[in-house]
Structures are given as structure tokens and as C-alpha cells.
XYZ file of C-alpha atoms in Angstrom:
486
model
C 119.172 16.660 187.391
C 117.211 17.310 184.042
C 114.472 20.003 184.510
C 111.197 18.873 183.540
C 109.825 20.111 180.121
C 107.193 23.079 180.146
C 104.012 22.995 178.335
C 105.221 26.113 176.436
C 108.381 24.114 175.564
C 106.511 21.009 174.267
C 104.496 23.200 172.010
C 107.681 24.722 170.585
C 109.186 21.487 170.414
C 106.230 20.068 168.405
C 105.839 23.148 166.102
C 109.438 22.737 165.109
C 109.621 18.975 165.032
C 106.877 18.022 162.897
C 107.555 17.048 159.411
C 105.856 16.303 156.355
C 106.465 12.563 157.170
C 103.788 13.102 159.992
C 100.952 14.116 157.945
C 98.511 11.220 157.306
C 96.446 10.923 154.450
C 93.298 11.548 156.443
C 94.738 14.834 157.884
C 95.772 15.753 154.236
C 92.359 15.248 152.740
C 90.522 16.991 155.305
C 92.844 20.071 155.203
C 92.747 20.255 151.536
C 89.023 20.794 152.037
C 89.181 23.357 154.544
C 91.893 25.178 152.160
C 89.468 25.250 149.343
C 86.550 26.442 151.310
C 88.597 29.052 152.884
C 89.714 30.480 149.533
C 86.020 30.306 148.295
C 84.695 32.552 151.126
C 87.590 34.718 150.912
C 86.863 35.743 147.350
C 83.170 36.224 148.199
C 84.253 38.235 151.359
C 86.173 40.907 149.094
C 82.554 42.131 148.292
C 81.585 43.267 151.411
C 81.745 46.597 153.227
C 83.927 45.586 156.037
C 86.490 44.383 153.482
C 86.361 47.492 151.720
C 87.017 49.415 154.990
C 89.804 47.324 155.883
C 91.569 47.364 152.831
C 91.232 51.162 152.187
C 92.835 51.368 155.828
C 95.679 48.901 154.891
C 96.602 51.056 152.019
C 98.423 53.544 154.412
C 101.271 50.774 154.866
C 103.788 50.053 152.425
C 106.986 48.271 152.343
C 109.766 46.761 149.951
C 108.411 43.423 150.313
C 104.502 42.716 149.359
C 101.823 40.109 149.080
C 98.540 40.031 147.088
C 95.074 40.633 148.354
C 92.915 37.719 146.981
C 91.216 38.527 143.865
C 92.443 42.139 143.705
C 95.287 42.213 141.124
C 95.883 46.017 141.487
C 96.252 45.619 145.250
C 99.304 44.564 147.054
C 100.365 45.349 150.919
C 102.776 44.288 153.175
C 102.542 40.514 153.974
C 101.056 41.017 157.560
C 98.521 43.736 156.124
C 97.640 41.463 153.237
C 97.346 38.595 155.684
C 94.827 40.789 157.695
C 92.717 42.033 154.851
C 92.383 38.419 153.271
C 91.411 37.306 156.930
C 88.680 39.991 157.399
C 87.287 38.825 154.043
C 87.285 34.951 155.004
C 85.260 36.004 158.176
C 83.131 38.888 156.534
C 80.007 37.004 156.373
C 80.741 34.398 158.630
C 81.016 31.590 156.068
C 84.141 30.086 157.049
C 84.648 26.762 158.886
C 83.726 25.781 162.302
C 85.771 23.602 164.569
C 84.891 21.754 167.786
C 86.014 22.794 170.452
C 84.473 25.843 168.969
C 86.423 28.013 166.769
C 86.801 29.092 163.027
C 90.441 27.259 162.580
C 91.357 28.265 158.965
C 91.011 31.956 158.643
C 93.499 32.893 161.003
C 96.218 30.394 159.191
C 95.932 30.142 155.366
C 96.258 33.968 154.721
C 99.524 33.955 156.571
C 101.239 31.273 154.561
C 99.610 32.541 151.415
C 101.557 35.957 152.289
C 104.714 34.443 153.250
C 104.786 32.327 150.056
C 104.844 35.527 147.933
C 106.950 37.562 150.226
C 110.173 35.271 151.048
C 112.973 35.209 148.457
C 112.015 33.302 145.286
C 115.046 31.022 146.076
C 113.144 29.513 149.087
C 110.633 27.669 146.782
C 107.775 26.121 148.948
C 105.683 23.043 147.768
C 102.292 22.020 148.432
C 103.550 19.627 151.080
C 105.338 22.444 152.906
C 102.152 24.579 152.889
C 99.767 21.509 154.191
C 102.690 20.862 157.127
C 102.483 24.434 157.956
C 98.917 24.899 157.706
C 98.126 21.670 159.782
C 100.652 22.810 162.308
C 98.587 26.073 162.626
C 95.429 24.135 163.195
C 97.013 21.499 165.727
C 97.873 24.304 168.064
C 94.631 25.831 168.107
C 92.995 22.514 168.782
C 95.413 21.660 171.407
C 95.082 24.757 173.656
C 91.122 24.419 173.129
C 91.346 21.193 174.995
C 92.847 22.561 178.049
C 89.862 23.779 179.424
C 86.147 22.996 179.510
C 85.193 26.520 178.947
C 86.764 26.085 175.335
C 84.356 23.251 174.536
C 81.128 25.303 174.509
C 80.061 28.252 172.477
C 81.911 31.090 173.742
C 80.756 33.682 176.197
C 83.681 35.807 176.774
C 86.368 35.849 174.284
C 86.094 35.138 170.676
C 88.143 32.140 170.176
C 89.690 32.809 166.853
C 91.285 35.959 168.472
C 92.693 33.775 170.977
C 93.871 30.400 169.625
C 93.660 31.738 166.088
C 96.490 34.341 167.036
C 98.815 31.469 168.510
C 98.006 28.958 165.486
C 98.853 31.686 162.859
C 102.176 32.250 164.880
C 102.825 28.618 164.939
C 102.093 28.418 161.167
C 104.554 31.302 160.213
C 107.146 29.790 162.536
C 107.026 26.622 160.886
C 107.172 28.147 157.340
C 110.037 30.119 158.429
C 111.862 27.477 159.744
C 112.130 29.012 163.129
C 114.483 27.051 165.782
C 112.585 25.516 168.878
C 113.853 28.442 171.114
C 112.497 31.190 168.620
C 108.982 29.276 168.223
C 108.632 29.271 171.895
C 109.038 33.360 171.836
C 106.840 33.559 168.969
C 103.977 31.897 171.109
C 104.874 34.298 174.058
C 104.703 37.447 171.814
C 101.308 36.161 170.246
C 99.746 35.716 173.614
C 100.233 39.476 174.032
C 98.583 40.205 170.969
C 95.582 37.530 171.659
C 92.056 38.263 172.724
C 88.880 39.955 171.847
C 85.334 40.257 173.354
C 82.368 38.663 172.504
C 80.664 42.026 172.733
C 81.693 42.761 169.233
C 80.005 39.623 167.717
C 77.178 40.542 165.182
C 79.222 43.855 164.282
C 81.508 44.812 161.411
C 84.196 44.490 163.969
C 83.961 40.843 164.438
C 85.741 39.949 161.233
C 88.791 41.862 162.274
C 89.235 39.339 164.854
C 90.231 36.552 162.349
C 92.267 39.276 160.153
C 94.012 40.375 163.447
C 94.932 36.800 164.317
C 96.683 36.329 160.868
C 98.557 39.630 161.158
C 99.478 39.345 164.689
C 100.502 35.629 164.497
C 102.921 36.530 161.416
C 104.427 39.772 163.194
C 104.616 37.535 166.603
C 107.053 34.988 164.073
C 108.825 38.203 162.490
C 109.728 39.573 166.069
C 110.781 36.137 167.403
C 112.959 35.666 164.256
C 114.720 38.867 165.155
C 115.280 37.815 168.889
C 112.601 39.370 170.537
C 112.076 37.228 173.630
C 108.925 36.519 175.872
C 107.664 34.696 178.879
C 109.122 31.005 178.453
C 106.408 29.397 180.530
C 103.282 31.600 178.915
C 101.231 28.399 177.987
C 101.792 27.121 181.592
C 100.437 30.109 183.622
C 97.439 31.210 184.790
C 98.572 34.741 184.214
C 99.640 33.721 180.791
C 97.404 31.901 178.373
C 95.194 31.011 181.331
C 93.908 34.310 181.656
C 91.419 33.495 178.537
C 90.008 30.417 180.225
C 88.397 29.377 183.412
C 89.447 25.959 184.744
C 92.737 26.178 182.719
C 94.635 23.076 182.879
C 97.749 22.771 180.641
C 99.386 19.366 179.600
C 102.681 18.660 178.112
C 102.266 17.437 174.516
C 103.419 13.973 173.724
C 106.827 12.873 171.893
C 106.686 13.364 168.219
C 107.216 9.523 167.765
C 103.652 8.951 169.307
C 102.127 12.239 167.533
C 98.248 12.159 166.495
C 96.661 15.062 164.785
C 93.458 16.167 166.285
C 92.241 17.087 162.953
C 92.314 13.092 162.246
C 90.087 12.782 165.244
C 87.627 15.751 164.618
C 86.780 17.252 161.321
C 85.411 20.574 160.830
C 81.746 21.682 159.811
C 81.220 23.605 156.282
C 78.479 26.058 156.193
C 75.757 25.958 153.354
C 74.760 29.627 154.027
C 76.528 32.569 155.572
C 75.673 32.656 159.398
C 76.521 31.522 162.727
C 76.835 27.667 163.131
C 74.256 27.322 165.558
C 71.374 28.690 163.190
C 72.026 25.635 160.694
C 69.985 23.484 162.977
C 67.333 26.072 163.052
C 67.184 26.565 159.475
C 66.904 22.731 158.978
C 64.275 22.357 161.490
C 62.133 25.393 159.814
C 62.510 24.038 156.646
C 61.069 20.687 157.783
C 58.051 22.578 159.618
C 57.439 24.462 156.471
C 56.607 21.362 154.620
C 53.358 21.021 156.685
C 52.244 24.613 156.337
C 52.748 25.186 152.509
C 52.039 23.026 149.667
C 53.405 23.335 146.182
C 54.615 26.844 145.631
C 52.056 28.384 147.628
C 52.865 31.459 150.035
C 53.278 30.919 153.715
C 50.184 31.829 155.635
C 51.761 34.161 157.814
C 48.441 35.422 159.270
C 47.357 31.856 160.335
C 50.402 31.597 162.525
C 49.844 32.456 166.196
C 53.179 31.300 167.727
C 56.962 30.189 166.740
C 58.638 28.380 169.586
C 62.315 27.630 169.103
C 64.001 25.030 171.597
C 67.708 26.041 171.287
C 70.776 26.334 173.690
C 70.954 29.465 175.807
C 73.550 31.546 173.383
C 72.937 34.800 174.301
C 74.776 36.635 171.110
C 72.603 34.295 168.665
C 69.294 35.481 170.484
C 68.347 38.597 168.591
C 64.635 39.008 168.221
C 64.575 42.122 166.160
C 67.832 42.274 163.971
C 68.399 45.342 162.210
C 71.870 44.933 160.111
C 72.946 42.159 157.976
C 75.604 41.150 160.937
C 72.794 40.904 163.439
C 70.591 38.883 161.133
C 73.576 36.386 160.758
C 73.653 35.833 164.503
C 70.005 35.648 165.253
C 68.171 32.343 165.816
C 64.901 34.131 165.012
C 65.594 35.786 161.862
C 66.995 32.487 160.404
C 63.893 30.628 161.468
C 61.427 33.303 160.176
C 63.107 33.668 156.771
C 63.464 29.821 156.272
C 59.767 29.772 156.989
C 59.268 32.342 154.557
C 61.280 31.603 151.502
C 62.038 27.980 152.196
C 65.713 28.457 152.612
C 68.475 30.700 153.375
C 70.795 31.884 150.759
C 73.486 34.679 150.567
C 70.974 37.450 149.583
C 68.745 36.691 152.878
C 71.055 39.011 154.726
C 70.522 41.939 152.762
C 68.904 44.827 154.371
C 65.902 44.824 152.073
C 65.190 41.012 153.141
C 65.684 41.785 156.698
C 63.297 44.636 156.690
C 60.376 43.080 154.833
C 57.034 43.467 156.709
C 56.332 39.615 156.593
C 59.418 38.977 158.178
C 58.963 41.606 161.031
C 55.526 40.148 161.421
C 56.799 36.691 161.929
C 59.774 37.643 164.310
C 57.132 39.122 166.791
C 55.679 35.702 167.080
C 58.607 33.986 167.918
C 59.708 32.540 171.508
C 62.949 30.749 172.535
C 63.140 28.132 175.184
C 66.123 26.784 176.458
C 65.783 22.863 177.507
C 68.202 21.768 180.103
C 69.559 19.046 177.704
C 70.342 21.342 174.865
C 74.181 22.327 175.783
C 75.732 25.121 174.074
C 78.294 22.698 172.218
C 78.386 22.409 168.555
C 78.969 18.733 169.006
C 75.790 18.112 170.989
C 73.071 20.991 170.517
C 69.757 20.493 168.673
C 67.149 22.621 167.477
C 63.168 21.873 167.853
C 60.850 24.125 166.335
C 57.007 24.212 167.072
C 54.651 26.360 164.810
C 50.924 26.771 166.271
C 48.308 28.221 163.701
C 45.047 29.972 164.648
C 43.155 26.682 164.532
C 45.079 25.298 167.488
C 47.024 22.982 164.935
C 50.668 22.828 165.943
C 53.602 21.151 163.819
C 56.825 20.209 165.614
C 60.244 19.239 163.752
C 63.795 18.730 165.443
C 67.061 18.502 163.742
C 70.019 17.038 165.559
C 72.522 17.176 162.654
C 72.494 19.234 159.690
C 74.072 18.671 156.255
C 77.857 20.375 156.717
C 78.036 19.131 160.047
C 81.029 16.824 160.956
C 78.706 14.144 161.427
C 77.066 14.633 157.801
C 79.936 16.307 155.997
C 79.237 17.934 152.643
C 80.232 15.892 149.660
C 83.230 16.667 147.499
C 80.823 17.942 144.733
C 78.653 20.077 146.922
C 81.985 21.615 148.702
C 83.148 22.515 144.965
C 79.899 23.835 144.269
C 80.354 26.164 147.333
C 83.775 27.034 145.983
C 82.604 27.700 142.506
C 79.792 30.035 143.540
C 81.648 31.930 145.902
C 85.059 32.527 143.827
C 83.135 33.182 140.514
C 82.331 36.394 142.069
C 85.811 37.401 141.221
C 87.480 34.901 139.155
C 86.941 33.702 135.661
C 85.713 30.079 135.103
C 89.130 28.709 133.923
C 90.866 30.280 136.983
C 88.187 28.945 139.448
C 88.616 25.268 137.847
C 92.213 25.399 137.963
C 92.223 26.314 141.378
C 89.995 23.276 142.416
C 92.699 21.210 140.454
C 95.625 22.487 142.260
C 94.036 22.320 145.717
C 92.692 18.887 145.404
C 96.227 17.751 144.262
C 97.930 20.091 146.701
C 100.381 17.538 148.064
C 101.775 16.829 144.456
C 102.380 20.550 143.755
C 105.925 21.284 143.583
C 106.085 25.367 143.629
C 103.066 27.152 145.529
C 104.152 30.180 143.411
C 101.566 28.794 140.878
C 98.757 28.992 143.432
C 99.543 32.404 144.613
C 99.640 33.848 141.092
C 95.871 32.279 140.605
C 94.942 34.029 143.758
C 95.542 37.407 142.565
C 92.906 37.140 139.957
C 92.724 38.455 136.401
C 95.036 41.092 135.420
C 93.674 44.728 135.591
C 92.340 45.855 132.127
C 94.855 48.259 130.405
C 93.747 51.902 129.559
C 92.575 51.805 125.987
C 91.208 54.883 124.243
C 88.888 54.363 121.049
C 87.821 57.310 119.470
C 84.242 57.286 118.105
C 81.959 59.709 116.781
C 80.419 62.764 118.774
C 83.502 62.709 120.917
C 82.843 59.634 123.082
C 85.703 57.785 124.504
C 85.779 54.332 125.931
C 88.096 54.104 128.943
C 88.535 51.248 131.133
C 84.998 49.848 130.034
C 83.675 53.471 130.891
C 81.936 55.954 128.690
C 83.177 59.422 129.201
C 81.953 62.363 127.069
C 84.848 64.866 126.154
């Protein structure tokens, strides 16, 4: 009698069995947008303090095989740590893509594949289609796992989703790229479950970006260990004490046969952020900008002294309810701050989260006037939530605006040109104009790329300057573009 296939076996079967022939045009186009956006926020993230700390820590590790840290041509690390550092950079400003059910899908997967592309022998040439397939396998595994629980559909309360499903997505993508057998794919998933999980208590801190970096690193390590023969529980995705430990009401299902496979990304697109903060604050920013038009004419300043009360009607999401944020990470996770900064400035930009902006007296004054209300119909889901904002003035006049969908949400996606614009703005912080434009061209035509080494070469950034000494009068020396007296 044939034994019934387990859920874990079905995942391994799909990971091993999917081919480039299964990719649809829709999935290819959507995933190329995700890759371009992820690379851009990764480059920008290399300017952050948390990236600096993670990269300094990772320098203690070395091996005979190494991969690049994006935009840092002078820094190479063992592949798992290159994936870790690049993953941290991607999430360091909370600027990366967001999916439904709620997670940041790309940041745990793309750094793994870029690191492996460089680390594997040059005789193993990977095409753009190979990259797109492995990337989408990693995204698909995350999406399928989140559909096994109602809890996963909502904005998280217990575990940060990228640390859970992202770790398994990373393991799946690495297993696909490394060509692991079905049995070893199954073991990689089991090993990854033991690496998974990070609590939401560390949201709005410097530790939260580590969740993405660790998901990338641990997924790659899981695939490497499985490749070496390390085994895990063959039923890990079937069990409440396995992957089910992370989600309430966990009800896993066997995946369909490959001949009837459909991609979740075909059905559900991602959201791309216009500014670096928690996705729920994007509804708040749009609603606040609409109300501001009633309060400010032309280029006049917001009459803060005339504002008596600001009411935000938002879902009950405790970790984004921060009345008086003190750090950039808290401000990125504050309904209140994003509303007040938008009312004051007319919009949110990258510098909006600098310490000097958060500490402005006008901001602190407005924060003291904000109240949150949680309407029963405003559920904590990125697919259905809305924000209504009411501003009441000292003369009793009240202005109310509501945003149900913001520009960048999957229902109102960024245009191709605006997504390119975001990438250019982010990547130009580290790369020359020519490299930025070349990266856009390569990613937008990724399915035609014969060798991904062309992509990874560009990701390194410009070559570090050579040391040149030029003797000048009065014993000045130019060394690496700095001036020193000798």
C-alpha cells in the first residue's frame, strides 16, 4: 500500500521539481520589480548604523570562499555572512517590499542567491532564468506556509514573519540553486525550522533588521548542512510541534502536483514603499497629506497653535502605536509620528527619520494632540485596513480625510518609471550613474541574461581607489583623497 505523501514531502517535491518552464510572464515581471527594489534599498541600507555594526561583526569570519557585500568593493565575506550583512542592509530602514499575508518576502531570498552566484565554482554558470526560478521558489514557499493559518493573514503579534517563513524561503531558494535532491530539500526545510523565529518585541529597534539577515544566513546554512547529509524531522511542516509552533490554528495542506502548479505571486502582488517606514503608516501619510490641504494654502506653515486635536482611526497594531518615538526605528513604527511629520512637512522622506527631525519642538507639540481610535471594522490586515484622520481646530472646525489604498499598494502599484526612480535615488548613494543605469537594464531583462556574474560584478560597486602620493609644496601629501601634513 502506498503511503500518503506528507506536507513536508510535498514542499520538497515542489522545490526540487519546479523548472523555468513553470515560470509565467506575470511572475517574471513581478519578481524582476521585486529584485530591482530590493537591490536599491540594500544599497541605501549600507549607510545605516545597524549595517555598520553587522558588517564589523561579520569581519571576524573568513573562509577560502567569499562573496561580495553590495556597494562595498573592499569587503568580502563567507557566503552566509555576505547574505546576512546584505539582508540586514535591505531591512535596515524598513524600506523593503511587503506581501500579503504579511511578510517582507524578498530580503531573505535575494542576498542568498547573489552570494551563491559568486561562491560556487565558475564552471557552474547561472543564468538570469536560473536566478528567477530560485528566487520565485523562495517566495512561493513563504506564501504557501502563510496560507496555513488565519493568524498569518494579519499584521503579526508574536513572531516577525520574515524570521519564520523567510528562513524557510531562504533554505528553499538555496536548495533549488544548489540542485539538492528531493530528500535533501526536505532536510533543509527541517533544519531551517530549528533556525526560525524572532519575537515582535524587537520591532522598532536596531535588532529588527537582523531578522532578515539571519533568515538569509540560516536558510543558506540549512541548505549547506542538508547537502552534507545532516538530517531533520521528515514531518516538520506537518506537526504542531514543528512549524505549527509559530502559528495558531495551523492547518497545513499537501501542495498540488506540478502539472497543476500556480504561483501565489501570480495571484497576489507585493507593495513597494515610497518612504522607509512600516507599511501601515503609508495609509496614515496619505490621509494626513489630504487633510493638510484644508489647513495650509500655498507655501504657508501649518498653524500648529490652532490645532486642538488629531484623531487617527487605524487598526489596533500595538507595535506601531508609539505616541512619543525617540529613535529613528521607533519613528518608523509610529502612526503618530508619521501623521504629525506629514502634517508639518507635507510628506515623508528619508531624512524625516533623522534624530533632529524627530526631536523638533513642533513635532513634539503635535504628538501631544494625537489620539488613536480603533474602529471595529478596521482590521489589522494589509489587504483591508484604512486610515481616517480628523483634525479639529481651536475654532471648532474639523477636517476629515480617509485613505483606503495608497500609491505603492498592490491595488495601486508603482509605475515602472516610479519604481526606477526609487531605485535610482537609493542606489546612487553608493554607485555611479553608469552602474545604476546598467543595473536597471540588466534586471529588467533578467530572463535574457546568460551569466549572473555580470550582475554580481556590478553589485560590488566601484573599485576602491588606489593609493597615490603626490608631493606638493609645503610637505602636503594627498593620500586616498585626503590631505595629510607630514
